[in-house]
Short mmCIF file of N, CA and C in Angstrom, two decimals:
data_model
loop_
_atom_site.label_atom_id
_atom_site.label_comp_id
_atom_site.label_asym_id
_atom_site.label_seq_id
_atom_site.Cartn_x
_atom_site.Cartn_y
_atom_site.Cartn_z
N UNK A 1 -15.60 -9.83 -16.88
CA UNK A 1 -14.93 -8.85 -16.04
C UNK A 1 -15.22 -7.47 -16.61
N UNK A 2 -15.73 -6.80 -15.55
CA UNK A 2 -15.64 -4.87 -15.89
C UNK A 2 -15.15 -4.41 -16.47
N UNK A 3 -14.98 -3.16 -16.89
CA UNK A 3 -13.81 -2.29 -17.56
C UNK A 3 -13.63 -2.32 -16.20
N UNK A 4 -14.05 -1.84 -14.92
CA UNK A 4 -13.72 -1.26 -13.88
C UNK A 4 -12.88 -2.35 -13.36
N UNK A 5 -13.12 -3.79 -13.53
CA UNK A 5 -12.23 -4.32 -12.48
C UNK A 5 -10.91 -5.06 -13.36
N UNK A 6 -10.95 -4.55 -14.88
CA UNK A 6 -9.60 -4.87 -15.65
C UNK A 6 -8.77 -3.54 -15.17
N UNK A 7 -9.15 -2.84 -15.74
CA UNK A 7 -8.88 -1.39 -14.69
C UNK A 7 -7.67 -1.52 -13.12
N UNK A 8 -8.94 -2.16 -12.10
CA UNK A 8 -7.99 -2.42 -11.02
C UNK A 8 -7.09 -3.28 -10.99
N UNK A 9 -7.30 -4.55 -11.42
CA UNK A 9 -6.25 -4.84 -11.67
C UNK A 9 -4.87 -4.70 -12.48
N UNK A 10 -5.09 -4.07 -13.49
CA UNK A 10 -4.00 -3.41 -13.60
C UNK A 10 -2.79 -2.62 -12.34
N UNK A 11 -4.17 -1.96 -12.37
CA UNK A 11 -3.45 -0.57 -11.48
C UNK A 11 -2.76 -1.10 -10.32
N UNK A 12 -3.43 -2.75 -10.16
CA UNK A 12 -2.62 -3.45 -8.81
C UNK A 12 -1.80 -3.73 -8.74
N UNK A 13 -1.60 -4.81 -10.13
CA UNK A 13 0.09 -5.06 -10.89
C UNK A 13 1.09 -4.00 -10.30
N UNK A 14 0.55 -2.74 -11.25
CA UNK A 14 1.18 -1.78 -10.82
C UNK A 14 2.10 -1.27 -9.61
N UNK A 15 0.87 -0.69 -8.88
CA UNK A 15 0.92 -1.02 -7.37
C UNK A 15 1.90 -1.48 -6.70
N UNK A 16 1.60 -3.16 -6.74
CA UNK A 16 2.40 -3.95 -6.25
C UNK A 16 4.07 -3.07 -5.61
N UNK A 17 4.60 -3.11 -7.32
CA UNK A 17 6.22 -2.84 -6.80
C UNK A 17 6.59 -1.73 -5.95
N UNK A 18 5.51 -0.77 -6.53
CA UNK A 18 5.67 0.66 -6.52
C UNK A 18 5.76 0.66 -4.88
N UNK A 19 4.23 0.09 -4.27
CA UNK A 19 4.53 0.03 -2.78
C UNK A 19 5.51 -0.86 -2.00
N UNK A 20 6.07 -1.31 -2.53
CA UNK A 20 7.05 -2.37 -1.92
C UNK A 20 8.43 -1.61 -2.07
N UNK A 21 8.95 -1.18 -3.35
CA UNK A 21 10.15 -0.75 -3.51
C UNK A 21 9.90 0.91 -2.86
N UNK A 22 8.71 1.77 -2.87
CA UNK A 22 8.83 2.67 -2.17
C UNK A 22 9.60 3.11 -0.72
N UNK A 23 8.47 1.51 -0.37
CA UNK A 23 8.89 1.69 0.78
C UNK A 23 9.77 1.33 1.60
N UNK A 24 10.84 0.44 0.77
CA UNK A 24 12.25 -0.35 1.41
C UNK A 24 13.07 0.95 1.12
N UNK A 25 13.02 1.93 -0.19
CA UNK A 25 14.03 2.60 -0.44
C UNK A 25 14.09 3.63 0.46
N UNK A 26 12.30 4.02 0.70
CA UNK A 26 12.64 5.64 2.08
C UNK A 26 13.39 4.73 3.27
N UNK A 27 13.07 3.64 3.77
CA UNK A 27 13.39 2.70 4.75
C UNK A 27 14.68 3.32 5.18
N UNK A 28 15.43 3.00 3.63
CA UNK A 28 17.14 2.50 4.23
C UNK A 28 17.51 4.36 3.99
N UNK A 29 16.81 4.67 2.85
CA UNK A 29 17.40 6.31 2.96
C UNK A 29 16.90 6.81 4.25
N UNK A 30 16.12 6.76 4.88
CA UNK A 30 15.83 7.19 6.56
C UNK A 30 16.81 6.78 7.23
N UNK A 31 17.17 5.40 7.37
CA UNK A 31 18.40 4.59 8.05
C UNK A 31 20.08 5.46 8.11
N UNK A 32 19.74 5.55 6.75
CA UNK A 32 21.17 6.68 6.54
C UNK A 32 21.33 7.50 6.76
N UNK A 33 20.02 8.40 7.46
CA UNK A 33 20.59 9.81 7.57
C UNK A 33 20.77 10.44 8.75
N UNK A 34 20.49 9.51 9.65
CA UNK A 34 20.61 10.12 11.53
C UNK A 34 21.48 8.82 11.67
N UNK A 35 22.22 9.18 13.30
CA UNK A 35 23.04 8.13 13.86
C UNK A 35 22.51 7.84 14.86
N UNK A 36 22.02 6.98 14.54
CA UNK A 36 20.93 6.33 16.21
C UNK A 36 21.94 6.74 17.70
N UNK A 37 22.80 6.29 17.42
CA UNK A 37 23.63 6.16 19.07
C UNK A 37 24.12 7.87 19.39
N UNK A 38 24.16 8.41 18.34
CA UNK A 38 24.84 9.32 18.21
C UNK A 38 23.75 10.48 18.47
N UNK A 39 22.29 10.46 18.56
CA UNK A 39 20.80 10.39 18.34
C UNK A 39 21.39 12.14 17.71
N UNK A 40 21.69 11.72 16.87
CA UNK A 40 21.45 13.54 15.61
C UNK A 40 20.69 13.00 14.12
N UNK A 41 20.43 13.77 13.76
CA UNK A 41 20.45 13.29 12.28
C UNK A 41 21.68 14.01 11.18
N UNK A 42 22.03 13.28 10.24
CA UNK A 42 23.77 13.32 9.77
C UNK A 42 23.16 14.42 8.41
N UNK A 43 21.87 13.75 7.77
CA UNK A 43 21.91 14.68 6.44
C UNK A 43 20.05 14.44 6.32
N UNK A 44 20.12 15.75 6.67
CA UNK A 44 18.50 16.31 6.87
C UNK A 44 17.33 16.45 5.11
N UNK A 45 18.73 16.90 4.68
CA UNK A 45 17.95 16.77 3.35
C UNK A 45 17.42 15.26 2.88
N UNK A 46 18.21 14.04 2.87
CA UNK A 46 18.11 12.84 3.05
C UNK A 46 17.08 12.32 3.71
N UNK A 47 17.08 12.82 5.08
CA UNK A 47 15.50 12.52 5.70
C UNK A 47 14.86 12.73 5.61
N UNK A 48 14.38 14.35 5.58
CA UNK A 48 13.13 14.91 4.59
C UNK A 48 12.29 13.77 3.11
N UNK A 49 13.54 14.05 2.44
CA UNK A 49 13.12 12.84 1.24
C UNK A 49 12.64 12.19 1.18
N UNK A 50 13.36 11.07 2.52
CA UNK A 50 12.60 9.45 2.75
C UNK A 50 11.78 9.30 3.80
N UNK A 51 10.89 10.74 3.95
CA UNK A 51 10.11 10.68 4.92
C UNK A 51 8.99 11.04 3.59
N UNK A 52 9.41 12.19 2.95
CA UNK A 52 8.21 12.42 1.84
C UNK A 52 7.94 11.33 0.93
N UNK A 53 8.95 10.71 1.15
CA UNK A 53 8.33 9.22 0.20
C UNK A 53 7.61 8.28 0.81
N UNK A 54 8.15 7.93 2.01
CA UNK A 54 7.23 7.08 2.99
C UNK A 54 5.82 7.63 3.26
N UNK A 55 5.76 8.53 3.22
CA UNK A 55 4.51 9.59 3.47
C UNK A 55 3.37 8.95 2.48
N UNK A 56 4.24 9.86 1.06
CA UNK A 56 3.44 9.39 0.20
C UNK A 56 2.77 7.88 -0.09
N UNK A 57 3.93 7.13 -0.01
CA UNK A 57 3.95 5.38 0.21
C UNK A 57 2.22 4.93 1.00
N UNK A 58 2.36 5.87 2.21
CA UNK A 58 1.21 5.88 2.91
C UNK A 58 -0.02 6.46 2.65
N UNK A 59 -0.03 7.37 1.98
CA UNK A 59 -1.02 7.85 1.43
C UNK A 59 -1.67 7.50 0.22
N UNK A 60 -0.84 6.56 -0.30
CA UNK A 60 -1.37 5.36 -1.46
C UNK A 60 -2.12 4.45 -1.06
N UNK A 61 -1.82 4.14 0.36
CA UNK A 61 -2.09 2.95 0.95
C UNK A 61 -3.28 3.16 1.26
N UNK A 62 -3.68 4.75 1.92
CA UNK A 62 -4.35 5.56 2.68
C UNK A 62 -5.66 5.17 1.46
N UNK A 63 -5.34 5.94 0.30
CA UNK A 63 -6.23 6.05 -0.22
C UNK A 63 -7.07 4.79 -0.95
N UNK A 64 -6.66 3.65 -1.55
CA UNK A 64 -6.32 2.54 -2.16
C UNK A 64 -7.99 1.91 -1.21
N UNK A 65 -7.24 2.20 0.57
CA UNK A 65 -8.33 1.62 1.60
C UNK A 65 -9.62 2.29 1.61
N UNK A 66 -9.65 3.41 1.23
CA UNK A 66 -11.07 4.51 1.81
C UNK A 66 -11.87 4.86 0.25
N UNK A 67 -11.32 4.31 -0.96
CA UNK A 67 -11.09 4.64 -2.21
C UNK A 67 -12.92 3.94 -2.56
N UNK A 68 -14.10 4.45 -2.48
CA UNK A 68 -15.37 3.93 -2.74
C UNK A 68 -15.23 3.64 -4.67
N UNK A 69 -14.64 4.22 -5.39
CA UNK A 69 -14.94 4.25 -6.92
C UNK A 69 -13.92 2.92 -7.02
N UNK A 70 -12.84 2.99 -6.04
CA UNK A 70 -11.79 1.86 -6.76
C UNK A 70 -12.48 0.12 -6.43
N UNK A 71 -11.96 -0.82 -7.56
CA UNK A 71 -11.97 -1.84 -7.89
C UNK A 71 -11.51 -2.45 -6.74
N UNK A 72 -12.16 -3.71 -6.25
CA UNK A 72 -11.07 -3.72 -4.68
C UNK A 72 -10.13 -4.64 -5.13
N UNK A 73 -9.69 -4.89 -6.97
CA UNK A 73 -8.57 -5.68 -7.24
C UNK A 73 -7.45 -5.01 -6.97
N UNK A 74 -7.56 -3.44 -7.24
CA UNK A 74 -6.66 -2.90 -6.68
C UNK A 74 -5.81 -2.48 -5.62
N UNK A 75 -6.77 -3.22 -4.07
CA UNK A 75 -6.22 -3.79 -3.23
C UNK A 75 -5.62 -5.09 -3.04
N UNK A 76 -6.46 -5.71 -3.64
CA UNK A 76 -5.98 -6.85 -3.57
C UNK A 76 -5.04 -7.62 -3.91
N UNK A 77 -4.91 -7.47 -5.51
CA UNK A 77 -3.40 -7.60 -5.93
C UNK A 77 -2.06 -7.33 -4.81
N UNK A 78 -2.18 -6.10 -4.32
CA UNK A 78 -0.54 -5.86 -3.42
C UNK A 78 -1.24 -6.70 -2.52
N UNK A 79 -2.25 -6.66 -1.67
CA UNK A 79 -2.03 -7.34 -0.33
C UNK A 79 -2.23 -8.74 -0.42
N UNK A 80 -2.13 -9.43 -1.82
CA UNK A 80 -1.96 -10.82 -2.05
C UNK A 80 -0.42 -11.13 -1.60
N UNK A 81 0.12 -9.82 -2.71
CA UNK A 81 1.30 -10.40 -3.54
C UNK A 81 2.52 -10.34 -1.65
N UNK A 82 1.91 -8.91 -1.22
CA UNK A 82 2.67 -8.51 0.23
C UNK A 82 2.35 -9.65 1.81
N UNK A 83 1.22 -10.36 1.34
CA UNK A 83 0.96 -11.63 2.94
C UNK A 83 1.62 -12.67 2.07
N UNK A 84 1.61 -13.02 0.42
CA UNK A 84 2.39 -14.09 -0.13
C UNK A 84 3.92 -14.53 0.30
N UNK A 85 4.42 -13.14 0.51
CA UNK A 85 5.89 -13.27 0.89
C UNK A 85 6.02 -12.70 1.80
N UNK A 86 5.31 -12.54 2.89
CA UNK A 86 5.66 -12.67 4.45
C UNK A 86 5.67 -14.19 5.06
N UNK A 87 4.26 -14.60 3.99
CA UNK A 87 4.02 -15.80 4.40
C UNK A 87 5.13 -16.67 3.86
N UNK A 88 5.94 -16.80 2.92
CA UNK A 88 6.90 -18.10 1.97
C UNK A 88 8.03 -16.93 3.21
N UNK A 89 8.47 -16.30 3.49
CA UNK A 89 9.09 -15.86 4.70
C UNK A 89 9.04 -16.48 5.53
N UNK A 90 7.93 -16.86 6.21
CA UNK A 90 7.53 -17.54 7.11
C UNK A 90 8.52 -18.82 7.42
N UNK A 91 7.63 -19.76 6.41
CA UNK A 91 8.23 -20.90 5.57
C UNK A 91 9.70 -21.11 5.50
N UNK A 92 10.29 -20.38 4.65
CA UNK A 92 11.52 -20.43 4.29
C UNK A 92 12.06 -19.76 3.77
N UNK A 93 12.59 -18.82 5.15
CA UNK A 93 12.90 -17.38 4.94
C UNK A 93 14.54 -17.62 4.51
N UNK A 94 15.62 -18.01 4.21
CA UNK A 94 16.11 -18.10 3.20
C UNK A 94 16.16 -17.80 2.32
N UNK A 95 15.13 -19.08 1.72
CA UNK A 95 15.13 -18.56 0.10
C UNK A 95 14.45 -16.99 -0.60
N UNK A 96 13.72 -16.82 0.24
CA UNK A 96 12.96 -15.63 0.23
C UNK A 96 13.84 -14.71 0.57
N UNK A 97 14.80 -14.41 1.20
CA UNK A 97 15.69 -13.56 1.73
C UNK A 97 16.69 -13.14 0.55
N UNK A 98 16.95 -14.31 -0.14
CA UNK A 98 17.53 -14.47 -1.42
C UNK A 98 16.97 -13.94 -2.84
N UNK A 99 16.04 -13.71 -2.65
CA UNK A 99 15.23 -13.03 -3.43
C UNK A 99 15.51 -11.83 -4.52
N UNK A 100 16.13 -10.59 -3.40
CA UNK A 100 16.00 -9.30 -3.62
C UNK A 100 17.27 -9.54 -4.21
N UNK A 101 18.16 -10.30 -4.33
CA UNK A 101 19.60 -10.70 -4.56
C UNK A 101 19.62 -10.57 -6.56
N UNK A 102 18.25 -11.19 -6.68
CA UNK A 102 17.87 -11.71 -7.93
C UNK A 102 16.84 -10.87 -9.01
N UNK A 103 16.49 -9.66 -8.24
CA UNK A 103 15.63 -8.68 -9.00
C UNK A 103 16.32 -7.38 -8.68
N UNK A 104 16.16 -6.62 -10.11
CA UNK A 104 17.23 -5.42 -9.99
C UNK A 104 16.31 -3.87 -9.39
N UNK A 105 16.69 -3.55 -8.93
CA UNK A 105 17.94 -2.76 -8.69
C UNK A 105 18.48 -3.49 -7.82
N UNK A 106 19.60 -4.03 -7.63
CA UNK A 106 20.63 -4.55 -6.58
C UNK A 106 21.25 -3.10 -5.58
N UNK A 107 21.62 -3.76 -4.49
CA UNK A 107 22.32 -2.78 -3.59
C UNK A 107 21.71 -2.21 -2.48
N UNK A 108 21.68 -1.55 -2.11
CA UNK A 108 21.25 -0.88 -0.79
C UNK A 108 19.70 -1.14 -0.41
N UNK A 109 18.88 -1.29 -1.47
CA UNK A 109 17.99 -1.33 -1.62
C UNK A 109 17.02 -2.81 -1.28
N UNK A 110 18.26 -3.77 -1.59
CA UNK A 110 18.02 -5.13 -1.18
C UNK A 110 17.53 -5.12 0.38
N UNK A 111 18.53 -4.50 1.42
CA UNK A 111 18.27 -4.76 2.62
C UNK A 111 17.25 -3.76 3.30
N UNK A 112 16.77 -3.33 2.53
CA UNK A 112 15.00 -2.80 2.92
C UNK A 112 14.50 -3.08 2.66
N UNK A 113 14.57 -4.23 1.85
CA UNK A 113 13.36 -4.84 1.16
C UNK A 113 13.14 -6.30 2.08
N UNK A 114 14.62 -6.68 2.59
CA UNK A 114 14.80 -7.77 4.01
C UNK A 114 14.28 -7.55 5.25
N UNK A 115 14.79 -6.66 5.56
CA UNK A 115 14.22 -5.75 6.99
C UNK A 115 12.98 -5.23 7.09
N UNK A 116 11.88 -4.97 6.15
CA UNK A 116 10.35 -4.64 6.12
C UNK A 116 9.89 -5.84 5.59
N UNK A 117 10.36 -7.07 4.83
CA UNK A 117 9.33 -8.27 5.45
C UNK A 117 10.23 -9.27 6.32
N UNK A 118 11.58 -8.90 6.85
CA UNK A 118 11.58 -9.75 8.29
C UNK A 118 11.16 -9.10 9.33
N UNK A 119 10.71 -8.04 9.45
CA UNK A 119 10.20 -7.24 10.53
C UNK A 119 8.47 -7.15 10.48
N UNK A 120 7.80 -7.83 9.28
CA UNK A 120 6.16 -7.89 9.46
C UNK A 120 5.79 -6.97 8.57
N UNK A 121 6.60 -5.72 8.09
CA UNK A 121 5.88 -4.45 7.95
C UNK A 121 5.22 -4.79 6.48
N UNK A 122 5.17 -5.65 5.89
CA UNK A 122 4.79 -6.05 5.03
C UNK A 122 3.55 -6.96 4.88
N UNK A 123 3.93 -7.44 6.03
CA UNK A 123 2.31 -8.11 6.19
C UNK A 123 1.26 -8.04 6.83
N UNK A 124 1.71 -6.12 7.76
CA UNK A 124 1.00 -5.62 8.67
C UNK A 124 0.14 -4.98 7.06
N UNK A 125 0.76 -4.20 6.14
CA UNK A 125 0.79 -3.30 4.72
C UNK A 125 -0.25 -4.15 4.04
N UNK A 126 -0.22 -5.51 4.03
CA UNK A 126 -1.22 -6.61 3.23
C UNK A 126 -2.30 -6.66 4.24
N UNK A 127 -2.07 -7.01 4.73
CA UNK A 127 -3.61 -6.99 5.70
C UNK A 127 -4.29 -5.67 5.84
N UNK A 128 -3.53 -4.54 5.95
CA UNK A 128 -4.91 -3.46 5.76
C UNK A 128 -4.88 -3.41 4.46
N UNK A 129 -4.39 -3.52 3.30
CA UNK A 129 -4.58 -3.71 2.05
C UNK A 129 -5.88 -4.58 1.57
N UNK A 130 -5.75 -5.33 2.95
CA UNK A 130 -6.80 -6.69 2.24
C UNK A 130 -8.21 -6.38 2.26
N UNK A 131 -8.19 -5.91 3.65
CA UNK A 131 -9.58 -5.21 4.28
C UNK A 131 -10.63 -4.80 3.61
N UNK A 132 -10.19 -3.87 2.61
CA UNK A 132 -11.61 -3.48 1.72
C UNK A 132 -12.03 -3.97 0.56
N UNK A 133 -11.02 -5.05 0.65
CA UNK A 133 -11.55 -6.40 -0.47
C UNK A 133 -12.65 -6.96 -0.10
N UNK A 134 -13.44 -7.15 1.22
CA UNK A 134 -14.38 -7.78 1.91
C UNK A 134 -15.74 -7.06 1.95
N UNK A 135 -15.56 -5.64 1.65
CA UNK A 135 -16.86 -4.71 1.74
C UNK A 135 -17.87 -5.29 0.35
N UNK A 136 -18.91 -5.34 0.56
CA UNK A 136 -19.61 -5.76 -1.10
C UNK A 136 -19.73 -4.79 -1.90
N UNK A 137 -19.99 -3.65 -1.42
CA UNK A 137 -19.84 -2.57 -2.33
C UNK A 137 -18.88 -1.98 -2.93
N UNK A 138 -17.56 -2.53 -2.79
CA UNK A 138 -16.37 -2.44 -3.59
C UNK A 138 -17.26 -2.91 -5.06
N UNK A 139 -17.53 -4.43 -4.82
CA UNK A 139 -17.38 -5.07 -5.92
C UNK A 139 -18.58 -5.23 -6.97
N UNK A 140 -19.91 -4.39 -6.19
CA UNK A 140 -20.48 -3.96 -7.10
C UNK A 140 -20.41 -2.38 -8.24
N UNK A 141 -19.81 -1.82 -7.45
CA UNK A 141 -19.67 -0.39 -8.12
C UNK A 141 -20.75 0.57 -8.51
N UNK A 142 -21.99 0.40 -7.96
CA UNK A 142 -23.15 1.10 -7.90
C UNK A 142 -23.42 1.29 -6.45
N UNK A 143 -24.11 2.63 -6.00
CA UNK A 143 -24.56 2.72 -5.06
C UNK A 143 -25.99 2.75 -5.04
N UNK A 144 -25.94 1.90 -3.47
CA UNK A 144 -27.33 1.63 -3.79
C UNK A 144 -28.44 2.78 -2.76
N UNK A 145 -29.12 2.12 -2.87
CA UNK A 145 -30.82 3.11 -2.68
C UNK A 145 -30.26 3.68 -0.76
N UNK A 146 -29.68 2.98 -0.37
CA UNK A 146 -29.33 3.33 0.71
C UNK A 146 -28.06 3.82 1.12
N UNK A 147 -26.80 4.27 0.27
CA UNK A 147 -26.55 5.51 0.50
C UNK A 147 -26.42 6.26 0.09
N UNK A 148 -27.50 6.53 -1.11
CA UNK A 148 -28.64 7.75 -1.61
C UNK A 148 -29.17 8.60 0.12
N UNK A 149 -30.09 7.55 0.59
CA UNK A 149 -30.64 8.20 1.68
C UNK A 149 -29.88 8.84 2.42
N UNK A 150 -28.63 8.39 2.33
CA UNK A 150 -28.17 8.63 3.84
C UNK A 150 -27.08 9.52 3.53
N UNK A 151 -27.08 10.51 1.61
CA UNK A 151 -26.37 11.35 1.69
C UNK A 151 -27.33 12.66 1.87
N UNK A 152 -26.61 13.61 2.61
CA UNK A 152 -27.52 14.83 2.89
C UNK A 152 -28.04 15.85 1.51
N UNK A 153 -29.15 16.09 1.61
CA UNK A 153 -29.39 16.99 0.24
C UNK A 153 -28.88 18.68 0.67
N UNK A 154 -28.07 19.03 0.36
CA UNK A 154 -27.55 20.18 0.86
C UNK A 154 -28.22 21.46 -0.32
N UNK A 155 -28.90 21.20 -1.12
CA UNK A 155 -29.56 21.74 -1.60
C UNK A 155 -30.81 22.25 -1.60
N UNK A 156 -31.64 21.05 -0.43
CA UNK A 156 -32.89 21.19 -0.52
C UNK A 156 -33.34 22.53 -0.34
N UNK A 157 -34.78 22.95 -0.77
CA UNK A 157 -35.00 24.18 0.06
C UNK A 157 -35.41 24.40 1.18
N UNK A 158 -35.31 25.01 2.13
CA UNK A 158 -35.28 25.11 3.34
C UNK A 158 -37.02 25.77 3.65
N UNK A 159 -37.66 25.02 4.06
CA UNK A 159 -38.77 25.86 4.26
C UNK A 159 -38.85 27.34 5.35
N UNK A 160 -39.47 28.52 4.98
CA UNK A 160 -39.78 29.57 5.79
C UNK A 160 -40.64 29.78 6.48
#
């Protein structure tokens, strides 16, 4: 194994929670801060927040997918670990439901973490996660002779 692909995987480990708990916590802090029926929002500062986090959340995601230098373990890891437990969801969503009950932080936080994989959003998140695990040039990490060619020489000299 690479430095490059001990590397990604790490960084996937990583990953993993970071995008998962990111994104249950803007979830429910979004949830809290407008009154659906009431259609206002209650505390703007609150939403702002868990919109700049979701944002960001996305722009991890964003980048992770379009990322040519990264390891594609570093996709892969979350969008294992994120179709693993949509899928045992699937299965026996119960016990899986029971889950968040059993890893801390407890509290509010639990039921965004219920509601984004009983609602898919988790295994919509793994599947484009997965995607650029499949390119070959992830997993070689050299570019080859052809897209050399096909980057523009913006230097050349221009004949007169």
């Amino acid at each position: 194994m690479s430095v490059r692909h001990a590397f990604g995987l790490l960084l996937g480990v990583l990953l993993a929670p970071a995008l998962v708990y990111g994104s249950a916590w803007g979830y429910v802090q979004a949830g809290q801060s407008f009154d659906g029926t009431g259609q206002q929002i209650t505390d703007s500062t609150r939403l702002y927040g868990s919109f700049a986090l979701l944002a960001a959340v996305g722009l991890i995601v964003g980048v992770i997918i379009v990322a040519r230098w990264a390891s594609p373990l570093v996709s892969l890891v979350p969008a294992l670990t994120l179709i693993g437990f949509s899928v045992y969801f699937l299965i026996d969503p119960g016990r899986v439901l029971d889950l968040p009950d059993k890893v801390p932080p407890a509290g509010e936080l639990d039921s965004g973490l219920r509601m984004l994989l009983g609602t898919g959003v988790y295994a919509m998140m793994g599947f484009a996660l997965m995607a650029p695990t499949w390119a070959p040039r992830r997993w070689s990490g050299r570019r080859s002779d052809d897209d050399l060619e096909e980057q523009p020489d913006y230097f050349a000299r221009v004949p007169t």
